[in-house]
Coordinates of N, CA and C in Angstrom, one line a residue:
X2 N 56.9 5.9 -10.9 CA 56.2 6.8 -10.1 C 54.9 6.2 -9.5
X3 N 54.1 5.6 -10.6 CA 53.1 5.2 -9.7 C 53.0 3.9 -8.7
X4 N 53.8 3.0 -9.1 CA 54.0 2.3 -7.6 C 54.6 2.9 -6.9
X5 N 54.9 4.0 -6.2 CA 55.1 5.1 -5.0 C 53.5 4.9 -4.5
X6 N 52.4 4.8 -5.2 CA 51.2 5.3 -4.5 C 50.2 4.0 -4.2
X7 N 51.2 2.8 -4.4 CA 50.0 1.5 -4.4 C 50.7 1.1 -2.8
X8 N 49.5 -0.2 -2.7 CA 50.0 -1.0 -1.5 C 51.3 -2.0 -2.0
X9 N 52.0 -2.9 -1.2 CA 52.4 -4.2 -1.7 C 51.8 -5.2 -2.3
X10 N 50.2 -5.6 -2.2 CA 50.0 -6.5 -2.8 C 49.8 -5.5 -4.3
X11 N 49.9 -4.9 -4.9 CA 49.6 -4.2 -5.7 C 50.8 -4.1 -6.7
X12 N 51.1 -4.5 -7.7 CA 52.0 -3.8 -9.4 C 51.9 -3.1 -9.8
X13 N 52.6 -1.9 -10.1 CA 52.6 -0.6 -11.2 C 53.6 -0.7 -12.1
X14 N 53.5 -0.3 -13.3 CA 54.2 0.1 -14.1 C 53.9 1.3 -15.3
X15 N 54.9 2.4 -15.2 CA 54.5 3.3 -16.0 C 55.7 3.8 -16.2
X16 N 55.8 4.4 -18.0 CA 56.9 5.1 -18.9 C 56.4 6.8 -19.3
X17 N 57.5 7.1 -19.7 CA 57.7 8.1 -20.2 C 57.7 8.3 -21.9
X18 N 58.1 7.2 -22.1 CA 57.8 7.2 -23.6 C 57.2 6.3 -24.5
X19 N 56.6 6.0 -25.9 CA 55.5 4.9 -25.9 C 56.3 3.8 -26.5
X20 N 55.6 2.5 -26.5 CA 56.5 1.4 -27.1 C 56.3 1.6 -28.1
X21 N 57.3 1.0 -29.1 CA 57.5 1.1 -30.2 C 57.3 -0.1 -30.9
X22 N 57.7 -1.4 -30.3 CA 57.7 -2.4 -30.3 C 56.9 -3.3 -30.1
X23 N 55.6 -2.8 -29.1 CA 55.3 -3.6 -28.9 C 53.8 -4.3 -30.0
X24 N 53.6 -5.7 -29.5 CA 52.5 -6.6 -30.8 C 51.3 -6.2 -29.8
X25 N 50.3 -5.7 -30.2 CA 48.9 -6.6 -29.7 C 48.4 -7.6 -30.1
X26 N 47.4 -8.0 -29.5 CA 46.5 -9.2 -29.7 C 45.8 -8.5 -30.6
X27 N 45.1 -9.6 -31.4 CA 44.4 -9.7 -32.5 C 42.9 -8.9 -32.2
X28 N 42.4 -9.0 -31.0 CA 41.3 -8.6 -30.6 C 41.3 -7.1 -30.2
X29 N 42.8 -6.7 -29.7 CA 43.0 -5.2 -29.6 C 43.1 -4.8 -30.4
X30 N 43.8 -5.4 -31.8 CA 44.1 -4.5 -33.1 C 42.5 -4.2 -33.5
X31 N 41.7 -5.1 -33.7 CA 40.5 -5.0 -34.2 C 39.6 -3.5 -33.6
X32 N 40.4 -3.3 -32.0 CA 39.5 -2.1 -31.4 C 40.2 -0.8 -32.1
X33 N 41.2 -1.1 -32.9 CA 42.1 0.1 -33.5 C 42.1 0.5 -34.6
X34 N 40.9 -0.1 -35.0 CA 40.8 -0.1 -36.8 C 40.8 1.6 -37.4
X35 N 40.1 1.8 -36.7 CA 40.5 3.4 -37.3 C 40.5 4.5 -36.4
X36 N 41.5 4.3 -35.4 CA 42.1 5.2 -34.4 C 43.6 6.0 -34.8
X37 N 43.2 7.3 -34.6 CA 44.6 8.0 -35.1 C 45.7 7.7 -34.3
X38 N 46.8 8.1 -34.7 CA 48.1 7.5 -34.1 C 48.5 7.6 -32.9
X39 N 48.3 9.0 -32.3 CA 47.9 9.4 -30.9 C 47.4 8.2 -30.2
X40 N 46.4 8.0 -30.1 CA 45.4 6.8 -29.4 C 45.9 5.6 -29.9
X41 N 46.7 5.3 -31.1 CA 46.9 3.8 -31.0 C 48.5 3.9 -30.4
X42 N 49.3 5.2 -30.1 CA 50.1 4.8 -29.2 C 50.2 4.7 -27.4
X43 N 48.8 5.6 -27.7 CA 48.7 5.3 -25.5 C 48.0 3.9 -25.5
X44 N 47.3 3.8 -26.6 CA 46.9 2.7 -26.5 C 47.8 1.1 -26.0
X45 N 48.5 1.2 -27.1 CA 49.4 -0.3 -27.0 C 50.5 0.4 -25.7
X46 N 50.8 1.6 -25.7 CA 51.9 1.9 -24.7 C 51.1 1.4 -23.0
X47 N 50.2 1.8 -22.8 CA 49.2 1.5 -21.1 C 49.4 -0.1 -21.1
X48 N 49.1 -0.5 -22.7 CA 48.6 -2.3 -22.4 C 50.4 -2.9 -22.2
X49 N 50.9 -2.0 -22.9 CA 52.8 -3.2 -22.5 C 52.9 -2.4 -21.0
X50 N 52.4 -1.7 -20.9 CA 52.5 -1.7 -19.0 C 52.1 -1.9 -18.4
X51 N 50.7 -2.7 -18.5 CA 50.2 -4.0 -18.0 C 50.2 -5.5 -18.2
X52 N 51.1 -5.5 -19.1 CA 51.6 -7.2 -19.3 C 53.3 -7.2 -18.9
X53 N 53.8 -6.1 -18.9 CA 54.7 -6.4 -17.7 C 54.1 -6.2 -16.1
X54 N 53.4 -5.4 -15.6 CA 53.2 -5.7 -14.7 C 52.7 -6.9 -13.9
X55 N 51.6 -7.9 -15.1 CA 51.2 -9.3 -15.3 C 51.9 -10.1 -15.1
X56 N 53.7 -9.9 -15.8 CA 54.8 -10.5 -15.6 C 55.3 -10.8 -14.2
X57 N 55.4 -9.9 -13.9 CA 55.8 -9.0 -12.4 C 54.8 -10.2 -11.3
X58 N 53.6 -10.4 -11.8 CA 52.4 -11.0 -10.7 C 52.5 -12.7 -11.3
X59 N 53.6 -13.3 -12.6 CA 53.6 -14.3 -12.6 C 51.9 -14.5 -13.6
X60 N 51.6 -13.7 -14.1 CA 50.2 -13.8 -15.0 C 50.9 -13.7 -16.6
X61 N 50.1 -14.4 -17.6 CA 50.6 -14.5 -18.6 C 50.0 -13.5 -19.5
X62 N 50.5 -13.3 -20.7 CA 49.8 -12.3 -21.0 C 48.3 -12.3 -21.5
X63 N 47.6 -11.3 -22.0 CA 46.6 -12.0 -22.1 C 45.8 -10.6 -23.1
X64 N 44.8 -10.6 -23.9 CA 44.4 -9.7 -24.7 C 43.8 -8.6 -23.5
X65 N 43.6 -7.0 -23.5 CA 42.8 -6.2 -22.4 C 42.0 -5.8 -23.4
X66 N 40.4 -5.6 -23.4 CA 39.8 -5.3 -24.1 C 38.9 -4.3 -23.5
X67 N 37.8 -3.5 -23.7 CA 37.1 -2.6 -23.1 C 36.0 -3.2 -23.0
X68 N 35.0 -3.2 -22.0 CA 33.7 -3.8 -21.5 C 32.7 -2.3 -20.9
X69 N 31.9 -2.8 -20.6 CA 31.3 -1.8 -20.3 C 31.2 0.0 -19.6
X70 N 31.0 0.6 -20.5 CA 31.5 2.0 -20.4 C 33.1 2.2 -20.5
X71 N 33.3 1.5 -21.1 CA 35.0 1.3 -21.6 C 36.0 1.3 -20.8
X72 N 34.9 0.3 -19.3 CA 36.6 -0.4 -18.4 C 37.2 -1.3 -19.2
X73 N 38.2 -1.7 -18.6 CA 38.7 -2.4 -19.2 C 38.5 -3.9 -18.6
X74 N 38.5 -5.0 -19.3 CA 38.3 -6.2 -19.3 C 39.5 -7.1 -18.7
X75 N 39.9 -7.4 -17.1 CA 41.0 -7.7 -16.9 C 40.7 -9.4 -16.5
X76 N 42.0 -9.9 -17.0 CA 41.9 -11.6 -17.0 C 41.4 -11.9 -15.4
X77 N 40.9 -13.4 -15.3 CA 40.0 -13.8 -14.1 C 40.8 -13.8 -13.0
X78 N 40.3 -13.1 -12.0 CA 41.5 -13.3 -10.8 C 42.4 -11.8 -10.5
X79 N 42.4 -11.3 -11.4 CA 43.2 -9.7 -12.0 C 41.8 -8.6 -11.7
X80 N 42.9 -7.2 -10.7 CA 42.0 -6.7 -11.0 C 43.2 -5.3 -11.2
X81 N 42.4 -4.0 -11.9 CA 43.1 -3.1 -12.4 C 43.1 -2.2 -12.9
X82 N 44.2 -1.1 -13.2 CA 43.3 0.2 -13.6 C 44.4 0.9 -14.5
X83 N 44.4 1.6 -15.9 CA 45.2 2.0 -16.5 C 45.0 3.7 -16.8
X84 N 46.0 4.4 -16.8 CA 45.7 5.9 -17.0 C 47.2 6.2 -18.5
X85 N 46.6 7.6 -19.1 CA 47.6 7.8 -19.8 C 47.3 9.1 -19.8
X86 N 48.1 10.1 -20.4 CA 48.4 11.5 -20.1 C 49.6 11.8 -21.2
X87 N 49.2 12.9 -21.6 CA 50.7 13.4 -23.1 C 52.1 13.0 -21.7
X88 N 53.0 12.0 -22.4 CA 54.3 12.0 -22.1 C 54.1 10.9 -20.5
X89 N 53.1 10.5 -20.6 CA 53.1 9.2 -19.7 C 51.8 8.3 -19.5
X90 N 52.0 6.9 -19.4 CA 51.0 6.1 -19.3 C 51.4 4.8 -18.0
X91 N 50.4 4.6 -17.7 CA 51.0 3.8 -16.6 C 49.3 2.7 -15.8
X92 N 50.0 1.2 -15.4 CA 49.3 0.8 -15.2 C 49.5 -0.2 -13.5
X93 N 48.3 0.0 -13.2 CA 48.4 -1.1 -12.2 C 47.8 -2.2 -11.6
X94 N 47.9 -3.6 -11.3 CA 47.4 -4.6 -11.4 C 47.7 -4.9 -10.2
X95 N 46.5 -6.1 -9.5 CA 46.8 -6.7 -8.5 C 46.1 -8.0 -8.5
X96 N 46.7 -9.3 -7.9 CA 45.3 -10.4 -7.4 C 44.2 -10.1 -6.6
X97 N 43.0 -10.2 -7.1 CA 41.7 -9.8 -6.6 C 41.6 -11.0 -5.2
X98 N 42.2 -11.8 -5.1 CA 42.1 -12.6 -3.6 C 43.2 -11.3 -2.6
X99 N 43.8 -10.7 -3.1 CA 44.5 -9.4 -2.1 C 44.2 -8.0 -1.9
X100 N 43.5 -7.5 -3.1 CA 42.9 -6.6 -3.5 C 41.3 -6.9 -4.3
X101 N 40.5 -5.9 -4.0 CA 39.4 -5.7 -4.0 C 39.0 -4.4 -5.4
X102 N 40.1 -3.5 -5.4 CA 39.4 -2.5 -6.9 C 40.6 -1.6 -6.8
X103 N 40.9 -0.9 -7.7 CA 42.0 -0.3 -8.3 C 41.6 1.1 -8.9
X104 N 42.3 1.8 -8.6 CA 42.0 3.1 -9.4 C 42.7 4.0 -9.4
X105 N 43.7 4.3 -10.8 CA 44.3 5.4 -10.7 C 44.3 6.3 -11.7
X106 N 44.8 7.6 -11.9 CA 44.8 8.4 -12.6 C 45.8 9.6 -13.0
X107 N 46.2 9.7 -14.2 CA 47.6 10.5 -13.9 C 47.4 11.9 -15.0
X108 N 47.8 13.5 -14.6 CA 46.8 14.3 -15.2 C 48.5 15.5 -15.2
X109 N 48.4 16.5 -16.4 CA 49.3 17.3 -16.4 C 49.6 18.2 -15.1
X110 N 50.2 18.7 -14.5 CA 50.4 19.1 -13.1 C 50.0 21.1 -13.8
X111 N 48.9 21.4 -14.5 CA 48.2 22.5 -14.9 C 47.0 22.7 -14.5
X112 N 46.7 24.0 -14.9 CA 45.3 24.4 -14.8 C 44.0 23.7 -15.1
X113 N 42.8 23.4 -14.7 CA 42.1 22.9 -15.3 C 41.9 24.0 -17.1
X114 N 41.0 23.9 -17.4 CA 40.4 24.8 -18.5 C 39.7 25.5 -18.2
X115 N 39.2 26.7 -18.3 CA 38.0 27.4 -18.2 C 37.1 26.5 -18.0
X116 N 36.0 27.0 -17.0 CA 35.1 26.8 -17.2 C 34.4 25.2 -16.3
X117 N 35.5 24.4 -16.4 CA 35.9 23.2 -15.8 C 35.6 22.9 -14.7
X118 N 36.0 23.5 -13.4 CA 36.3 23.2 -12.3 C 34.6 23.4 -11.7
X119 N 34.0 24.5 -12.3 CA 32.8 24.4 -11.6 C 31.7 23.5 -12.2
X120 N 32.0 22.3 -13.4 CA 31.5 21.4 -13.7 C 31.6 20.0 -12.7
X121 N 32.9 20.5 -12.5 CA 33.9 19.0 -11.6 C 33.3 19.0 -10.2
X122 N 32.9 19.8 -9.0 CA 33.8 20.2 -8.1 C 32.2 20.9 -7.4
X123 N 32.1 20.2 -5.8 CA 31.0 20.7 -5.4 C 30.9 22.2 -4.5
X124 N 30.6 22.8 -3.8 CA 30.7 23.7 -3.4 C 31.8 23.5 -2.2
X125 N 31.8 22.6 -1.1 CA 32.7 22.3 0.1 C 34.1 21.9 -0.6
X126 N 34.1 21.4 -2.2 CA 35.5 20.9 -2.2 C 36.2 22.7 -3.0
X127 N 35.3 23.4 -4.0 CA 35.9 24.7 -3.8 C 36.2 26.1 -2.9
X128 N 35.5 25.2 -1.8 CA 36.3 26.2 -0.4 C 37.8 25.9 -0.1
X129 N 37.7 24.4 -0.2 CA 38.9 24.5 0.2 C 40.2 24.5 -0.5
X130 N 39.6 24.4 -2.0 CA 40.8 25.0 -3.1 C 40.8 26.3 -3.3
X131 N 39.8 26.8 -3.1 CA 40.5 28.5 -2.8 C 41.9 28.6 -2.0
X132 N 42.0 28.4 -0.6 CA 42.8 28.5 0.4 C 44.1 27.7 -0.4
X133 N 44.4 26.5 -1.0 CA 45.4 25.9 -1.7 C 46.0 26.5 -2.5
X134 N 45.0 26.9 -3.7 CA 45.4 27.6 -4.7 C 46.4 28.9 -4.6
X135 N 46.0 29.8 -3.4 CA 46.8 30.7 -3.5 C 47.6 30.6 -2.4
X136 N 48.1 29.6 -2.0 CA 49.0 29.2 -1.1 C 50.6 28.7 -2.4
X137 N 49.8 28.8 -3.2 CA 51.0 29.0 -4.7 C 52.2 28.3 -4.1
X138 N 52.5 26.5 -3.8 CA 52.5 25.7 -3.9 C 53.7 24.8 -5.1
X139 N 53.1 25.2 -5.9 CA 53.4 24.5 -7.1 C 52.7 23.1 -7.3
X140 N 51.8 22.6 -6.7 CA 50.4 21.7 -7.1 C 49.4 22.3 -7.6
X141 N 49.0 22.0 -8.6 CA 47.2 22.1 -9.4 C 46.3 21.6 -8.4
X142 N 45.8 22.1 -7.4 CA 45.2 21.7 -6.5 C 44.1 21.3 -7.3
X143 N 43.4 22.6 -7.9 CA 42.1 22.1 -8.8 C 42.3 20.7 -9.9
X144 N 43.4 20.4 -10.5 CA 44.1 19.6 -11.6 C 43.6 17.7 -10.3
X145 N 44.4 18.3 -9.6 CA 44.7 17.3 -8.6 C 43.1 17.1 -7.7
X146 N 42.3 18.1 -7.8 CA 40.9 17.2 -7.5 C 40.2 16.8 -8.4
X147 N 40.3 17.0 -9.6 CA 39.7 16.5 -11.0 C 40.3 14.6 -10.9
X148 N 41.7 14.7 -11.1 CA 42.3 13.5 -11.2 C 41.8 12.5 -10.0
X149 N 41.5 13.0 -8.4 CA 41.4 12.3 -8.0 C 39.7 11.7 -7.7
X150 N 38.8 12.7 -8.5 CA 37.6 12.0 -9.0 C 37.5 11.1 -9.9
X151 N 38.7 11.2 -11.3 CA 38.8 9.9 -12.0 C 39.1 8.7 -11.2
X152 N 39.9 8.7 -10.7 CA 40.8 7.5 -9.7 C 39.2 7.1 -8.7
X153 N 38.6 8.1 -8.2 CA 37.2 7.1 -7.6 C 36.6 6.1 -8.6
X154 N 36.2 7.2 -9.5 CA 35.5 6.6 -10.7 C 35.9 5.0 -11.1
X155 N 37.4 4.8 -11.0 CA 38.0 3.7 -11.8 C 37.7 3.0 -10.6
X156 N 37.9 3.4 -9.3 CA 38.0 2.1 -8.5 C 36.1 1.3 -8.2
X157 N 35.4 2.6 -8.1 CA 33.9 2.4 -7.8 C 33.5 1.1 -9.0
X158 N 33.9 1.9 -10.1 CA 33.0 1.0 -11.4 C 32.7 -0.6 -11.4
X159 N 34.0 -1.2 -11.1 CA 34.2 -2.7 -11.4 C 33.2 -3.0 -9.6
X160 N 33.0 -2.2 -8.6 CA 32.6 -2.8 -7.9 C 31.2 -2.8 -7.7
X161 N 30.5 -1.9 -8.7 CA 29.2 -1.4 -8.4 C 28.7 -2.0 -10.2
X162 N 29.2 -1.8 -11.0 CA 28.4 -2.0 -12.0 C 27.7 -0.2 -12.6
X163 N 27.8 0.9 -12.1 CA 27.0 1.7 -12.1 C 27.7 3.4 -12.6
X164 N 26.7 4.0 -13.0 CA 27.6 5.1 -13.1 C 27.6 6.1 -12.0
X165 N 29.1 7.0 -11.8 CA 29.0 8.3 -10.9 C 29.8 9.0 -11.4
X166 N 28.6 10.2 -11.1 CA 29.3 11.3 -11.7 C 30.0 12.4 -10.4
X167 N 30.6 13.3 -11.0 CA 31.6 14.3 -10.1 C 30.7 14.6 -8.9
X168 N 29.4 15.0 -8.7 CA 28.7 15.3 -7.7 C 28.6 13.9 -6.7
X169 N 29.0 12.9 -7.4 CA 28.6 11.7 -6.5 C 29.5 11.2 -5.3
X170 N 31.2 12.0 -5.2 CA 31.8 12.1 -4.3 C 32.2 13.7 -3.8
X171 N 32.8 13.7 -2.3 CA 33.0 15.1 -1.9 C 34.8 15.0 -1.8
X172 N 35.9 15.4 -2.4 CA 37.1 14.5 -2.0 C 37.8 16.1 -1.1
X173 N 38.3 15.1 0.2 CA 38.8 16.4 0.9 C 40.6 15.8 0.5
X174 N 41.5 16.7 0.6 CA 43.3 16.4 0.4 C 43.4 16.8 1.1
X175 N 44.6 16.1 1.9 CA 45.5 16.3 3.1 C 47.0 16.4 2.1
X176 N 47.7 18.1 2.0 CA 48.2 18.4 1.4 C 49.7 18.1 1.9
X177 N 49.9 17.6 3.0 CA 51.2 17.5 3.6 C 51.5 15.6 3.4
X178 N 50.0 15.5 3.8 CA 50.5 13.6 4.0 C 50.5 13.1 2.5
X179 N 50.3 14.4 1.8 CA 50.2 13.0 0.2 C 48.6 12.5 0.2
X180 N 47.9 12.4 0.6 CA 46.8 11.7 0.6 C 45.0 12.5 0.5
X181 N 44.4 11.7 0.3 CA 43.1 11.8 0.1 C 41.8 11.4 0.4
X182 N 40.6 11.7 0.4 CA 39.7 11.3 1.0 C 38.4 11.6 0.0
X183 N 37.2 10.4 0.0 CA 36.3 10.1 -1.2 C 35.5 9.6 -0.2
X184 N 34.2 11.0 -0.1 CA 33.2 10.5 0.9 C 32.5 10.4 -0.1
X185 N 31.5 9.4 -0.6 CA 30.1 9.4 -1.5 C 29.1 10.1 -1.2
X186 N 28.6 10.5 -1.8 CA 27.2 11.4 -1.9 C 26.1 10.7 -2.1
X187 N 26.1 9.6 -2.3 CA 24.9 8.9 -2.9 C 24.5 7.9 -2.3
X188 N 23.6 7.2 -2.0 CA 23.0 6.5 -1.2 C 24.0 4.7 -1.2
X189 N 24.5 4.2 -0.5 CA 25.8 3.7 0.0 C 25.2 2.2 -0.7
X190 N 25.7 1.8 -1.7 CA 25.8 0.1 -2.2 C 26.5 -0.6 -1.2
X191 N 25.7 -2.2 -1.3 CA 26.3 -3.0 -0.9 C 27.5 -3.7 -1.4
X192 N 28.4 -4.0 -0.6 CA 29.7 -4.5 -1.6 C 30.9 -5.7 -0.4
X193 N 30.4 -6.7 -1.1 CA 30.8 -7.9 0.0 C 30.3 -7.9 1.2
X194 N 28.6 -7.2 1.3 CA 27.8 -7.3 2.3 C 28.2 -6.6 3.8
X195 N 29.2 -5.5 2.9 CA 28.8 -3.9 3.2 C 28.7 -2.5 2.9
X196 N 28.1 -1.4 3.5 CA 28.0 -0.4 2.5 C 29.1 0.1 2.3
X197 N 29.3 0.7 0.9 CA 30.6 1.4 0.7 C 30.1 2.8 0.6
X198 N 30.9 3.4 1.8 CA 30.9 4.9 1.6 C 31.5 5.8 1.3
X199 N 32.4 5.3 0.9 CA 34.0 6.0 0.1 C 35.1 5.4 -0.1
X200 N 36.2 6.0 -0.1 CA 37.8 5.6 -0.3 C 39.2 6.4 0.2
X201 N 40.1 6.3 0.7 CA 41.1 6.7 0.7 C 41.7 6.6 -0.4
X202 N 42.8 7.4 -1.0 CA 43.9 7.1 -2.0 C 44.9 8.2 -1.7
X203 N 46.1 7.7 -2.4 CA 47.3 8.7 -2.4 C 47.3 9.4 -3.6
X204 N 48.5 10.9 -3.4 CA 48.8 11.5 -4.6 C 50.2 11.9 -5.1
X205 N 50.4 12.1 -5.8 CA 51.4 12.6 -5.9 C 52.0 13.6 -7.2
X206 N 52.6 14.7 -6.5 CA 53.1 15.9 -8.2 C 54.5 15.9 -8.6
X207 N 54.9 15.3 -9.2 CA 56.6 15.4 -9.7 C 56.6 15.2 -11.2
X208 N 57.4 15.8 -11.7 CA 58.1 16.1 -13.0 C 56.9 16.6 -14.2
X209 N 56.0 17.6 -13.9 CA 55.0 17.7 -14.5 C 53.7 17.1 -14.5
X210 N 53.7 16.2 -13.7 CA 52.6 15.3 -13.6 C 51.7 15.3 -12.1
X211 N 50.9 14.9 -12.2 CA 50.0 14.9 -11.0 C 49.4 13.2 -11.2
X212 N 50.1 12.3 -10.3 CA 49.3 11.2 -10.1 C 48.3 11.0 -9.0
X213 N 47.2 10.4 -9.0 CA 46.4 9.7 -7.9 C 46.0 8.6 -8.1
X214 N 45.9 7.8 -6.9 CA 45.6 6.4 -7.0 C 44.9 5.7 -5.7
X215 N 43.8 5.0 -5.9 CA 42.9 4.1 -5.1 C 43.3 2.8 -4.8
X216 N 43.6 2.2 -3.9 CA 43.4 0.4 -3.7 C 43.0 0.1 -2.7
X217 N 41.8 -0.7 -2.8 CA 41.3 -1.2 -1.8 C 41.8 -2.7 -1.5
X218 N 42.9 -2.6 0.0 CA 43.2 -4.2 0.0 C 42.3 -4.8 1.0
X219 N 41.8 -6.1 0.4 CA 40.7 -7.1 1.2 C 41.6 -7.4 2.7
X220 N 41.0 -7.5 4.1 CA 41.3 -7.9 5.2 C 42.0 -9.0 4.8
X221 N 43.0 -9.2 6.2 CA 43.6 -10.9 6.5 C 41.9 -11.3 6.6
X222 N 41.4 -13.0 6.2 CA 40.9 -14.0 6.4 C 40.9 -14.1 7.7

């Protein structure tokens, strides 16, 4: 499903169920020392869907470890973004000479929780989920603007170094084309000696799920 939402230079890979099989590296096991079973299986299940995907790009495998604010730490040259969700995990990778940042996110196709949405969600983006919402659909419109503020989140971070929180983008959905829009709110970083002011990404809701995903591919040279 989620390579439905990337470019071509881009690899996804994502399951429905967790490996069972699979080894980590010594440096992962060490991050697992006393993680309940839950978490040590999205855990190793996200990372064997990113070393196939590695596969996939001709990259060998290689330990993924957490770095700052608990991105993940992707080999030199790799860039990439991993999501997990009860009953799916999934990852995607690309060469950073084709791709520039990555960001995806995959979220139950439900309600938020109480209380939730007016933590997440600025005043212009709950106008326009009013109108969604009771257009009764069968999309979590509100589910589906939550996920697609993670998916900013994952792609901004590796490019800025910095944190943003939910007020820091406005994201409008174009509910027919699949897609998305991530204006920033906050005063525009430089990034390859221009300002970044947002993002496009795709989405998508099937079989329970609500995916969204970011990639920014670098221009032809």
């Amino acid at each position: 499903m989620i390579e439905e939402l990337l470019p071509p230079e881009a690899v996804g890979e994502d399951t429905f169920d967790d490996a069972p099989a699979t080894t980590l590296f010594p440096e992962e096991e060490a991050l697992l020392a006393r993680a309940v079973d839950k978490r040590r299986r999205e855990f190793t299940t996200v990372r064997a869907c990113a070393r196939t995907a590695f596969a996939r790009l001709g990259v060998a495998p290689a330990p993924l470890l957490r770095g700052e604010r608990g991105a993940p730490i992707w080999p030199d040259g790799i860039v990439g973004s991993m999501t997990h969700c009860d009953g799916y995990r999934a990852s995607a990778v690309a060469r950073s000479r084709d791709v520039q940042t990555i960001g995806i996110d995959a979220e139950p196709n439900g309600p938020l929780p109480d209380g939730v949405l007016g933590a997440v969600s600025r005043p212009e983006e709950r106008a326009w989920l009013t109108d969604l919402l009771a257009a009764d659909s069968g999309v979590r419109w509100d589910r589906l603007l939550f996920s697609a503020k993670e998916s900013v989140y994952k792609a901004w971070f590796p490019l800025t170094r910095r944190w943003l929180d939910f007020e820091g983008a406005s994201i409008t959905v174009d509910p027919d084309a699949g897609t998305f829009t991530a204006a920033l709110t906050v005063p525009p970083p430089q990034v390859d000696g221009r300002p970044l002011t947002g993002f496009t990404g795709r989405w998508l809701a099937r079989d329970g799920l609500i995916l969204t995903a970011i990639s920014v591919v670098r221009p032809p040279s």
